[in-house]
């Protein structure tokens, strides 16, 4: 381990079906604990398994056990949020042979500077060539599409995004470059959560009345040349060559069904789509 980041406790042995996972994300070739392999895995995962919180809008707490994660994200062709996505991905990395451990963070995107947020984001620390790197496939539109060196304070390019780390009181703030300049993403803590910490964070995000993901629809996936994001009624397509995203407004159940299936590749059961529409109906009027 480098950089002073503790290993902490990691989940127990996993019974992951790597062949099924590779089919799900469209990954071909050898699985090996190399930088080239992990970059390809991140990119394929981000394009195939969207960030989505439909489970929460349907009134359920997402399962974090190995069987439940594989059933939902791999076999049922669904997505998930950070506690699901990064736990599954970390298990895949560990099964391949990567030195991978959980990291916890406080979301800062869109949060006023004087508001302290909870430890409700889960990411992964991976050691590559003796250096600690951030790997994150579970943070919607801001997740980097390649490992980021935790030791670097310079700009780092990852896929279509540019990132940098800023040291703040022993933590690391991940910032991302947007059309409006540098913005905060999340604040990484120098601690490694135990499984019970992840369970508590998952429960809080899924059940707290003020949870953003409990009241809003958020779906995001990477594209070959950009990102696709759905926030409530607004569908946005981001391209690196465009200063502003292309946007459209979804209104009808049929429009949402088409976009979730065709745009995001999600297989959403009718009762869960009903729950999505009910959540949108509860939003405050513009």
PDB file of C-alpha atoms in Angstrom:
ATOM      1  CA  UNK A   1       0.000   0.000   0.000  1.00  0.00           C
ATOM      2  CA  UNK A   2       1.192   3.508  -0.760  1.00  0.00           C
ATOM      3  CA  UNK A   3       0.181   7.005   0.240  1.00  0.00           C
ATOM      4  CA  UNK A   4      -0.878   6.145   3.784  1.00  0.00           C
ATOM      5  CA  UNK A   5      -4.357   4.913   2.905  1.00  0.00           C
ATOM      6  CA  UNK A   6      -5.321   2.040   5.272  1.00  0.00           C
ATOM      7  CA  UNK A   7      -6.579  -1.240   3.922  1.00  0.00           C
ATOM      8  CA  UNK A   8      -9.363  -1.700   6.450  1.00  0.00           C
ATOM      9  CA  UNK A   9     -11.648  -4.705   6.236  1.00  0.00           C
ATOM     10  CA  UNK A  10     -12.796  -6.130   2.939  1.00  0.00           C
ATOM     11  CA  UNK A  11     -15.759  -8.413   2.280  1.00  0.00           C
ATOM     12  CA  UNK A  12     -15.261 -12.153   2.425  1.00  0.00           C
ATOM     13  CA  UNK A  13     -14.700 -14.586  -0.406  1.00  0.00           C
ATOM     14  CA  UNK A  14     -16.974 -14.108  -3.372  1.00  0.00           C
ATOM     15  CA  UNK A  15     -18.753 -16.551  -5.617  1.00  0.00           C
ATOM     16  CA  UNK A  16     -18.831 -14.334  -8.690  1.00  0.00           C
ATOM     17  CA  UNK A  17     -19.681 -15.660 -12.124  1.00  0.00           C
ATOM     18  CA  UNK A  18     -17.019 -13.789 -14.082  1.00  0.00           C
ATOM     19  CA  UNK A  19     -18.149 -15.248 -17.410  1.00  0.00           C
ATOM     20  CA  UNK A  20     -21.693 -13.949 -16.898  1.00  0.00           C
ATOM     21  CA  UNK A  21     -20.361 -10.559 -15.809  1.00  0.00           C
ATOM     22  CA  UNK A  22     -18.155 -10.280 -18.899  1.00  0.00           C
ATOM     23  CA  UNK A  23     -21.102 -11.163 -21.129  1.00  0.00           C
ATOM     24  CA  UNK A  24     -23.199  -8.511 -19.371  1.00  0.00           C
ATOM     25  CA  UNK A  25     -20.694  -5.731 -20.055  1.00  0.00           C
ATOM     26  CA  UNK A  26     -19.526  -7.009 -23.434  1.00  0.00           C
ATOM     27  CA  UNK A  27     -15.938  -7.586 -22.316  1.00  0.00           C
ATOM     28  CA  UNK A  28     -13.810  -9.918 -24.421  1.00  0.00           C
ATOM     29  CA  UNK A  29     -10.214 -10.952 -24.013  1.00  0.00           C
ATOM     30  CA  UNK A  30      -8.046 -12.069 -21.119  1.00  0.00           C
ATOM     31  CA  UNK A  31      -8.771 -11.020 -17.538  1.00  0.00           C
ATOM     32  CA  UNK A  32      -5.521 -10.016 -15.850  1.00  0.00           C
ATOM     33  CA  UNK A  33      -4.475  -7.641 -13.062  1.00  0.00           C
ATOM     34  CA  UNK A  34      -3.079  -5.024 -15.452  1.00  0.00           C
ATOM     35  CA  UNK A  35      -3.755  -1.341 -16.065  1.00  0.00           C
ATOM     36  CA  UNK A  36      -4.933  -2.038 -19.605  1.00  0.00           C
ATOM     37  CA  UNK A  37      -7.464  -4.584 -18.371  1.00  0.00           C
ATOM     38  CA  UNK A  38      -8.911  -2.408 -15.618  1.00  0.00           C
ATOM     39  CA  UNK A  39      -9.345   0.553 -17.965  1.00  0.00           C
ATOM     40  CA  UNK A  40     -11.272  -1.633 -20.398  1.00  0.00           C
ATOM     41  CA  UNK A  41     -13.377  -3.099 -17.569  1.00  0.00           C
ATOM     42  CA  UNK A  42     -14.276   0.360 -16.243  1.00  0.00           C
ATOM     43  CA  UNK A  43     -15.292   1.616 -19.668  1.00  0.00           C
ATOM     44  CA  UNK A  44     -17.334  -1.456 -20.572  1.00  0.00           C
ATOM     45  CA  UNK A  45     -19.025  -1.521 -17.157  1.00  0.00           C
ATOM     46  CA  UNK A  46     -19.913   2.185 -17.329  1.00  0.00           C
ATOM     47  CA  UNK A  47     -21.502   1.776 -20.754  1.00  0.00           C
ATOM     48  CA  UNK A  48     -23.399  -1.439 -19.944  1.00  0.00           C
ATOM     49  CA  UNK A  49     -24.581  -1.085 -16.322  1.00  0.00           C
ATOM     50  CA  UNK A  50     -26.176   2.323 -15.699  1.00  0.00           C
ATOM     51  CA  UNK A  51     -26.340   4.214 -12.458  1.00  0.00           C
ATOM     52  CA  UNK A  52     -30.009   4.127 -11.405  1.00  0.00           C
ATOM     53  CA  UNK A  53     -32.087   4.417  -8.243  1.00  0.00           C
ATOM     54  CA  UNK A  54     -35.358   2.825  -9.368  1.00  0.00           C
ATOM     55  CA  UNK A  55     -35.111   0.218  -6.597  1.00  0.00           C
ATOM     56  CA  UNK A  56     -35.322   3.023  -4.026  1.00  0.00           C
ATOM     57  CA  UNK A  57     -38.221   4.756  -5.782  1.00  0.00           C
ATOM     58  CA  UNK A  58     -40.051   1.414  -5.672  1.00  0.00           C
ATOM     59  CA  UNK A  59     -39.721   1.405  -1.879  1.00  0.00           C
ATOM     60  CA  UNK A  60     -37.011  -1.246  -1.557  1.00  0.00           C
ATOM     61  CA  UNK A  61     -33.559  -1.174   0.037  1.00  0.00           C
ATOM     62  CA  UNK A  62     -31.034  -2.524  -2.508  1.00  0.00           C
ATOM     63  CA  UNK A  63     -29.373  -5.804  -1.571  1.00  0.00           C
ATOM     64  CA  UNK A  64     -25.596  -5.778  -1.153  1.00  0.00           C
ATOM     65  CA  UNK A  65     -24.893  -9.508  -0.899  1.00  0.00           C
ATOM     66  CA  UNK A  66     -23.072 -11.233  -3.737  1.00  0.00           C
ATOM     67  CA  UNK A  67     -26.077 -13.252  -4.888  1.00  0.00           C
ATOM     68  CA  UNK A  68     -28.421 -10.270  -4.868  1.00  0.00           C
ATOM     69  CA  UNK A  69     -25.977  -8.027  -6.721  1.00  0.00           C
ATOM     70  CA  UNK A  70     -25.349 -10.568  -9.456  1.00  0.00           C
ATOM     71  CA  UNK A  71     -29.040 -11.359  -9.819  1.00  0.00           C
ATOM     72  CA  UNK A  72     -29.980  -7.710 -10.272  1.00  0.00           C
ATOM     73  CA  UNK A  73     -27.051  -6.080 -12.094  1.00  0.00           C
ATOM     74  CA  UNK A  74     -25.899  -9.045 -14.170  1.00  0.00           C
ATOM     75  CA  UNK A  75     -28.796 -11.424 -14.803  1.00  0.00           C
ATOM     76  CA  UNK A  76     -31.803  -9.067 -14.592  1.00  0.00           C
ATOM     77  CA  UNK A  77     -30.060  -6.380 -16.678  1.00  0.00           C
ATOM     78  CA  UNK A  78     -30.596  -3.644 -14.146  1.00  0.00           C
ATOM     79  CA  UNK A  79     -28.288  -0.944 -12.830  1.00  0.00           C
ATOM     80  CA  UNK A  80     -27.743   0.435  -9.358  1.00  0.00           C
ATOM     81  CA  UNK A  81     -26.070   3.111  -7.295  1.00  0.00           C
ATOM     82  CA  UNK A  82     -22.656   3.295  -5.632  1.00  0.00           C
ATOM     83  CA  UNK A  83     -23.123   0.714  -2.868  1.00  0.00           C
ATOM     84  CA  UNK A  84     -24.238  -1.843  -5.438  1.00  0.00           C
ATOM     85  CA  UNK A  85     -22.045  -0.956  -8.398  1.00  0.00           C
ATOM     86  CA  UNK A  86     -18.734  -0.508  -6.616  1.00  0.00           C
ATOM     87  CA  UNK A  87     -19.183  -3.528  -4.349  1.00  0.00           C
ATOM     88  CA  UNK A  88     -19.851  -5.728  -7.380  1.00  0.00           C
ATOM     89  CA  UNK A  89     -16.984  -4.198  -9.344  1.00  0.00           C
ATOM     90  CA  UNK A  90     -14.573  -4.514  -6.429  1.00  0.00           C
ATOM     91  CA  UNK A  91     -15.485  -8.196  -6.165  1.00  0.00           C
ATOM     92  CA  UNK A  92     -14.749  -8.625  -9.871  1.00  0.00           C
ATOM     93  CA  UNK A  93     -11.372  -6.908  -9.481  1.00  0.00           C
ATOM     94  CA  UNK A  94     -10.447  -9.015  -6.459  1.00  0.00           C
ATOM     95  CA  UNK A  95     -11.435 -12.204  -8.262  1.00  0.00           C
ATOM     96  CA  UNK A  96      -9.149 -11.256 -11.156  1.00  0.00           C
ATOM     97  CA  UNK A  97      -6.272 -10.573  -8.778  1.00  0.00           C
ATOM     98  CA  UNK A  98      -6.260  -6.803  -8.280  1.00  0.00           C
ATOM     99  CA  UNK A  99      -5.358  -5.324  -4.876  1.00  0.00           C
ATOM    100  CA  UNK A 100      -8.701  -3.543  -4.338  1.00  0.00           C
ATOM    101  CA  UNK A 101     -10.298  -2.097  -1.191  1.00  0.00           C
ATOM    102  CA  UNK A 102     -13.359   0.019  -0.368  1.00  0.00           C
ATOM    103  CA  UNK A 103     -13.178   3.777   0.161  1.00  0.00           C
ATOM    104  CA  UNK A 104     -15.841   6.065   1.596  1.00  0.00           C
ATOM    105  CA  UNK A 105     -16.638   9.636   0.638  1.00  0.00           C
ATOM    106  CA  UNK A 106     -18.957  12.572   1.254  1.00  0.00           C
ATOM    107  CA  UNK A 107     -20.830  13.758  -1.848  1.00  0.00           C
ATOM    108  CA  UNK A 108     -20.164  17.458  -2.506  1.00  0.00           C
ATOM    109  CA  UNK A 109     -21.675  17.948  -5.976  1.00  0.00           C
ATOM    110  CA  UNK A 110     -24.330  20.631  -5.779  1.00  0.00           C
ATOM    111  CA  UNK A 111     -23.960  20.999  -1.986  1.00  0.00           C
ATOM    112  CA  UNK A 112     -23.343  24.426  -0.358  1.00  0.00           C
ATOM    113  CA  UNK A 113     -19.885  24.763   1.192  1.00  0.00           C
ATOM    114  CA  UNK A 114     -21.231  25.153   4.736  1.00  0.00           C
ATOM    115  CA  UNK A 115     -23.276  21.917   4.650  1.00  0.00           C
ATOM    116  CA  UNK A 116     -21.608  18.763   5.976  1.00  0.00           C
ATOM    117  CA  UNK A 117     -22.764  15.668   4.125  1.00  0.00           C
ATOM    118  CA  UNK A 118     -22.772  12.072   5.353  1.00  0.00           C
ATOM    119  CA  UNK A 119     -20.437   9.264   4.358  1.00  0.00           C
ATOM    120  CA  UNK A 120     -22.863   7.998   1.762  1.00  0.00           C
ATOM    121  CA  UNK A 121     -20.632   7.318  -1.226  1.00  0.00           C
ATOM    122  CA  UNK A 122     -18.682   4.121  -1.774  1.00  0.00           C
ATOM    123  CA  UNK A 123     -15.698   3.982  -4.135  1.00  0.00           C
ATOM    124  CA  UNK A 124     -12.682   1.691  -4.565  1.00  0.00           C
ATOM    125  CA  UNK A 125      -8.951   2.032  -4.033  1.00  0.00           C
ATOM    126  CA  UNK A 126      -6.830  -0.088  -6.364  1.00  0.00           C
ATOM    127  CA  UNK A 127      -3.052  -0.430  -6.240  1.00  0.00           C
ATOM    128  CA  UNK A 128      -1.506  -0.209  -9.719  1.00  0.00           C
ATOM    129  CA  UNK A 129       2.264  -0.324 -10.147  1.00  0.00           C
ATOM    130  CA  UNK A 130       2.650   0.284  -6.411  1.00  0.00           C
ATOM    131  CA  UNK A 131       0.522   3.454  -6.430  1.00  0.00           C
ATOM    132  CA  UNK A 132      -2.985   3.890  -4.976  1.00  0.00           C
ATOM    133  CA  UNK A 133      -5.665   4.810  -7.525  1.00  0.00           C
ATOM    134  CA  UNK A 134      -9.315   5.774  -7.281  1.00  0.00           C
ATOM    135  CA  UNK A 135     -11.697   3.551  -9.238  1.00  0.00           C
ATOM    136  CA  UNK A 136     -15.395   4.426  -9.283  1.00  0.00           C
ATOM    137  CA  UNK A 137     -18.152   2.984 -11.490  1.00  0.00           C
ATOM    138  CA  UNK A 138     -21.007   4.153  -9.252  1.00  0.00           C
ATOM    139  CA  UNK A 139     -21.299   7.939  -9.273  1.00  0.00           C
ATOM    140  CA  UNK A 140     -23.514   8.698 -12.230  1.00  0.00           C
ATOM    141  CA  UNK A 141     -22.279  11.333 -14.631  1.00  0.00           C
ATOM    142  CA  UNK A 142     -19.114  12.295 -12.750  1.00  0.00           C
ATOM    143  CA  UNK A 143     -17.525   8.848 -12.307  1.00  0.00           C
ATOM    144  CA  UNK A 144     -14.080   8.758 -14.009  1.00  0.00           C
ATOM    145  CA  UNK A 145     -13.717   6.289 -16.864  1.00  0.00           C
ATOM    146  CA  UNK A 146     -10.159   5.327 -15.902  1.00  0.00           C
ATOM    147  CA  UNK A 147      -8.188   4.922 -12.645  1.00  0.00           C
ATOM    148  CA  UNK A 148      -7.019   8.205 -11.079  1.00  0.00           C
ATOM    149  CA  UNK A 149      -3.752   8.375  -9.142  1.00  0.00           C
ATOM    150  CA  UNK A 150      -4.482   9.395  -5.555  1.00  0.00           C
ATOM    151  CA  UNK A 151      -0.943  10.762  -5.222  1.00  0.00           C
ATOM    152  CA  UNK A 152      -1.292  13.240  -8.100  1.00  0.00           C
ATOM    153  CA  UNK A 153      -2.442  16.847  -7.586  1.00  0.00           C
ATOM    154  CA  UNK A 154      -2.340  17.679 -11.273  1.00  0.00           C
ATOM    155  CA  UNK A 155      -5.010  17.342 -13.923  1.00  0.00           C
ATOM    156  CA  UNK A 156      -5.854  13.757 -14.887  1.00  0.00           C
ATOM    157  CA  UNK A 157      -7.727  12.830 -18.040  1.00  0.00           C
ATOM    158  CA  UNK A 158     -10.125   9.875 -17.792  1.00  0.00           C
ATOM    159  CA  UNK A 159     -12.295   9.087 -20.779  1.00  0.00           C
ATOM    160  CA  UNK A 160     -14.173  12.245 -21.730  1.00  0.00           C
ATOM    161  CA  UNK A 161     -13.573  13.933 -18.347  1.00  0.00           C
ATOM    162  CA  UNK A 162     -10.748  15.812 -16.629  1.00  0.00           C
ATOM    163  CA  UNK A 163     -10.215  15.508 -12.872  1.00  0.00           C
ATOM    164  CA  UNK A 164      -7.917  16.609 -10.078  1.00  0.00           C
ATOM    165  CA  UNK A 165      -7.525  15.913  -6.367  1.00  0.00           C
ATOM    166  CA  UNK A 166      -7.243  18.712  -3.804  1.00  0.00           C
ATOM    167  CA  UNK A 167      -5.993  17.909  -0.288  1.00  0.00           C
ATOM    168  CA  UNK A 168      -8.281  19.232   2.464  1.00  0.00           C
ATOM    169  CA  UNK A 169      -7.554  18.488   6.136  1.00  0.00           C
ATOM    170  CA  UNK A 170      -6.336  14.959   5.473  1.00  0.00           C
ATOM    171  CA  UNK A 171      -9.101  14.199   2.947  1.00  0.00           C
ATOM    172  CA  UNK A 172      -9.009  14.382  -0.840  1.00  0.00           C
ATOM    173  CA  UNK A 173     -11.581  16.386  -2.772  1.00  0.00           C
ATOM    174  CA  UNK A 174     -12.252  15.007  -6.232  1.00  0.00           C
ATOM    175  CA  UNK A 175     -12.958  17.890  -8.602  1.00  0.00           C
ATOM    176  CA  UNK A 176     -14.103  17.681 -12.197  1.00  0.00           C
ATOM    177  CA  UNK A 177     -13.730  20.189 -15.007  1.00  0.00           C
ATOM    178  CA  UNK A 178     -17.006  21.409 -16.516  1.00  0.00           C
ATOM    179  CA  UNK A 179     -17.980  24.093 -18.996  1.00  0.00           C
ATOM    180  CA  UNK A 180     -18.350  26.421 -15.974  1.00  0.00           C
ATOM    181  CA  UNK A 181     -14.934  25.556 -14.515  1.00  0.00           C
ATOM    182  CA  UNK A 182     -13.836  23.215 -11.717  1.00  0.00           C
ATOM    183  CA  UNK A 183     -16.587  21.851  -9.456  1.00  0.00           C
ATOM    184  CA  UNK A 184     -16.498  19.602  -6.403  1.00  0.00           C
ATOM    185  CA  UNK A 185     -17.534  15.973  -6.855  1.00  0.00           C
ATOM    186  CA  UNK A 186     -16.948  14.200  -3.564  1.00  0.00           C
ATOM    187  CA  UNK A 187     -14.579  14.241  -0.607  1.00  0.00           C
ATOM    188  CA  UNK A 188     -12.665  10.996  -0.098  1.00  0.00           C
ATOM    189  CA  UNK A 189     -11.833   9.988   3.467  1.00  0.00           C
ATOM    190  CA  UNK A 190      -8.595   8.217   4.494  1.00  0.00           C
ATOM    191  CA  UNK A 191     -10.614   5.390   6.011  1.00  0.00           C
ATOM    192  CA  UNK A 192     -11.820   2.101   4.608  1.00  0.00           C
ATOM    193  CA  UNK A 193     -15.384   1.187   5.557  1.00  0.00           C
ATOM    194  CA  UNK A 194     -16.459  -2.175   6.919  1.00  0.00           C
ATOM    195  CA  UNK A 195     -19.425  -3.973   5.411  1.00  0.00           C
ATOM    196  CA  UNK A 196     -21.690  -2.760   8.231  1.00  0.00           C
ATOM    197  CA  UNK A 197     -20.757   0.852   7.369  1.00  0.00           C
ATOM    198  CA  UNK A 198     -21.854   0.239   3.788  1.00  0.00           C
ATOM    199  CA  UNK A 199     -25.078  -1.391   4.971  1.00  0.00           C
ATOM    200  CA  UNK A 200     -25.851   1.637   7.143  1.00  0.00           C
ATOM    201  CA  UNK A 201     -25.084   4.106   4.354  1.00  0.00           C
ATOM    202  CA  UNK A 202     -27.166   2.085   1.919  1.00  0.00           C
ATOM    203  CA  UNK A 203     -30.108   2.020   4.337  1.00  0.00           C
ATOM    204  CA  UNK A 204     -29.844   5.781   4.964  1.00  0.00           C
ATOM    205  CA  UNK A 205     -29.781   6.651   1.265  1.00  0.00           C
ATOM    206  CA  UNK A 206     -32.697   4.310   0.524  1.00  0.00           C
ATOM    207  CA  UNK A 207     -34.983   5.248   3.424  1.00  0.00           C
ATOM    208  CA  UNK A 208     -34.240   8.728   4.797  1.00  0.00           C
ATOM    209  CA  UNK A 209     -37.084  11.156   3.972  1.00  0.00           C
ATOM    210  CA  UNK A 210     -34.624  13.832   2.832  1.00  0.00           C
ATOM    211  CA  UNK A 211     -32.535  11.527   0.646  1.00  0.00           C
ATOM    212  CA  UNK A 212     -32.140  13.002  -2.828  1.00  0.00           C
ATOM    213  CA  UNK A 213     -32.233   9.532  -4.375  1.00  0.00           C
ATOM    214  CA  UNK A 214     -35.440   8.719  -2.530  1.00  0.00           C
ATOM    215  CA  UNK A 215     -37.304  11.607  -4.131  1.00  0.00           C
ATOM    216  CA  UNK A 216     -35.797  11.988  -7.616  1.00  0.00           C
ATOM    217  CA  UNK A 217     -35.180   9.758 -10.614  1.00  0.00           C
ATOM    218  CA  UNK A 218     -31.512   9.630 -11.620  1.00  0.00           C
ATOM    219  CA  UNK A 219     -30.187   7.369 -14.381  1.00  0.00           C
ATOM    220  CA  UNK A 220     -26.808   7.738 -16.121  1.00  0.00           C
ATOM    221  CA  UNK A 221     -24.516   5.756 -18.372  1.00  0.00           C
ATOM    222  CA  UNK A 222     -21.383   6.329 -20.395  1.00  0.00           C
ATOM    223  CA  UNK A 223     -21.517   6.439 -24.188  1.00  0.00           C
ATOM    224  CA  UNK A 224     -18.738   5.764 -26.668  1.00  0.00           C
ATOM    225  CA  UNK A 225     -18.313   9.526 -27.079  1.00  0.00           C
ATOM    226  CA  UNK A 226     -20.053  11.120 -24.100  1.00  0.00           C
ATOM    227  CA  UNK A 227     -22.633  10.492 -21.390  1.00  0.00           C
ATOM    228  CA  UNK A 228     -26.390  10.090 -21.163  1.00  0.00           C
ATOM    229  CA  UNK A 229     -28.187  11.344 -18.054  1.00  0.00           C
ATOM    230  CA  UNK A 230     -31.827  11.350 -16.978  1.00  0.00           C
ATOM    231  CA  UNK A 231     -32.774  13.508 -14.012  1.00  0.00           C
ATOM    232  CA  UNK A 232     -36.513  13.383 -13.355  1.00  0.00           C
ATOM    233  CA  UNK A 233     -38.092  14.634 -16.612  1.00  0.00           C
ATOM    234  CA  UNK A 234     -34.887  15.983 -18.209  1.00  0.00           C
ATOM    235  CA  UNK A 235     -32.866  13.746 -20.537  1.00  0.00           C
ATOM    236  CA  UNK A 236     -29.402  15.150 -21.326  1.00  0.00           C
ATOM    237  CA  UNK A 237     -26.757  13.952 -23.766  1.00  0.00           C
ATOM    238  CA  UNK A 238     -23.257  15.243 -23.082  1.00  0.00           C
ATOM    239  CA  UNK A 239     -20.605  15.334 -25.822  1.00  0.00           C
ATOM    240  CA  UNK A 240     -17.060  16.618 -25.251  1.00  0.00           C
ATOM    241  CA  UNK A 241     -17.205  18.763 -28.379  1.00  0.00           C
ATOM    242  CA  UNK A 242     -20.392  20.556 -27.247  1.00  0.00           C
ATOM    243  CA  UNK A 243     -20.424  23.421 -24.741  1.00  0.00           C
ATOM    244  CA  UNK A 244     -23.921  22.489 -23.576  1.00  0.00           C
ATOM    245  CA  UNK A 245     -25.768  19.156 -23.476  1.00  0.00           C
ATOM    246  CA  UNK A 246     -28.556  18.299 -25.871  1.00  0.00           C
ATOM    247  CA  UNK A 247     -31.721  18.122 -23.783  1.00  0.00           C
ATOM    248  CA  UNK A 248     -35.292  16.970 -24.071  1.00  0.00           C
ATOM    249  CA  UNK A 249     -38.178  16.704 -21.639  1.00  0.00           C
ATOM    250  CA  UNK A 250     -39.954  13.395 -21.028  1.00  0.00           C
ATOM    251  CA  UNK A 251     -43.569  13.462 -19.910  1.00  0.00           C
ATOM    252  CA  UNK A 252     -45.448  10.263 -20.669  1.00  0.00           C
ATOM    253  CA  UNK A 253     -45.073   6.769 -19.288  1.00  0.00           C
ATOM    254  CA  UNK A 254     -44.368   5.499 -22.804  1.00  0.00           C
ATOM    255  CA  UNK A 255     -41.530   8.014 -23.254  1.00  0.00           C
ATOM    256  CA  UNK A 256     -39.888   6.926 -20.010  1.00  0.00           C
ATOM    257  CA  UNK A 257     -40.316   3.259 -20.878  1.00  0.00           C
ATOM    258  CA  UNK A 258     -38.657   3.771 -24.268  1.00  0.00           C
ATOM    259  CA  UNK A 259     -35.718   5.786 -22.909  1.00  0.00           C
ATOM    260  CA  UNK A 260     -35.035   3.418 -20.010  1.00  0.00           C
ATOM    261  CA  UNK A 261     -35.099   0.414 -22.351  1.00  0.00           C
ATOM    262  CA  UNK A 262     -33.478   1.810 -25.487  1.00  0.00           C
ATOM    263  CA  UNK A 263     -31.326   4.625 -24.125  1.00  0.00           C
ATOM    264  CA  UNK A 264     -30.090   2.895 -20.989  1.00  0.00           C
ATOM    265  CA  UNK A 265     -30.595  -0.777 -21.795  1.00  0.00           C
ATOM    266  CA  UNK A 266     -32.600  -1.416 -18.619  1.00  0.00           C
ATOM    267  CA  UNK A 267     -35.220  -4.104 -18.202  1.00  0.00           C
ATOM    268  CA  UNK A 268     -37.703  -2.359 -15.885  1.00  0.00           C
ATOM    269  CA  UNK A 269     -40.716  -4.330 -14.660  1.00  0.00           C
ATOM    270  CA  UNK A 270     -44.101  -2.592 -15.099  1.00  0.00           C
ATOM    271  CA  UNK A 271     -44.690  -2.187 -11.321  1.00  0.00           C
ATOM    272  CA  UNK A 272     -41.302  -0.478 -10.969  1.00  0.00           C
ATOM    273  CA  UNK A 273     -42.075   1.842 -13.863  1.00  0.00           C
ATOM    274  CA  UNK A 274     -45.362   2.640 -12.098  1.00  0.00           C
ATOM    275  CA  UNK A 275     -43.312   3.568  -9.004  1.00  0.00           C
ATOM    276  CA  UNK A 276     -41.109   5.849 -11.103  1.00  0.00           C
ATOM    277  CA  UNK A 277     -44.109   7.663 -12.528  1.00  0.00           C
ATOM    278  CA  UNK A 278     -45.643   8.011  -9.056  1.00  0.00           C
ATOM    279  CA  UNK A 279     -42.405   9.552  -7.735  1.00  0.00           C
ATOM    280  CA  UNK A 280     -42.330  12.013 -10.613  1.00  0.00           C
ATOM    281  CA  UNK A 281     -45.943  12.967  -9.922  1.00  0.00           C
ATOM    282  CA  UNK A 282     -44.947  13.865  -6.337  1.00  0.00           C
ATOM    283  CA  UNK A 283     -42.308  16.366  -7.472  1.00  0.00           C
ATOM    284  CA  UNK A 284     -43.028  20.040  -6.794  1.00  0.00           C
ATOM    285  CA  UNK A 285     -44.530  21.903  -9.708  1.00  0.00           C
ATOM    286  CA  UNK A 286     -42.191  24.117 -11.721  1.00  0.00           C
TER     287      UNK A 286
END
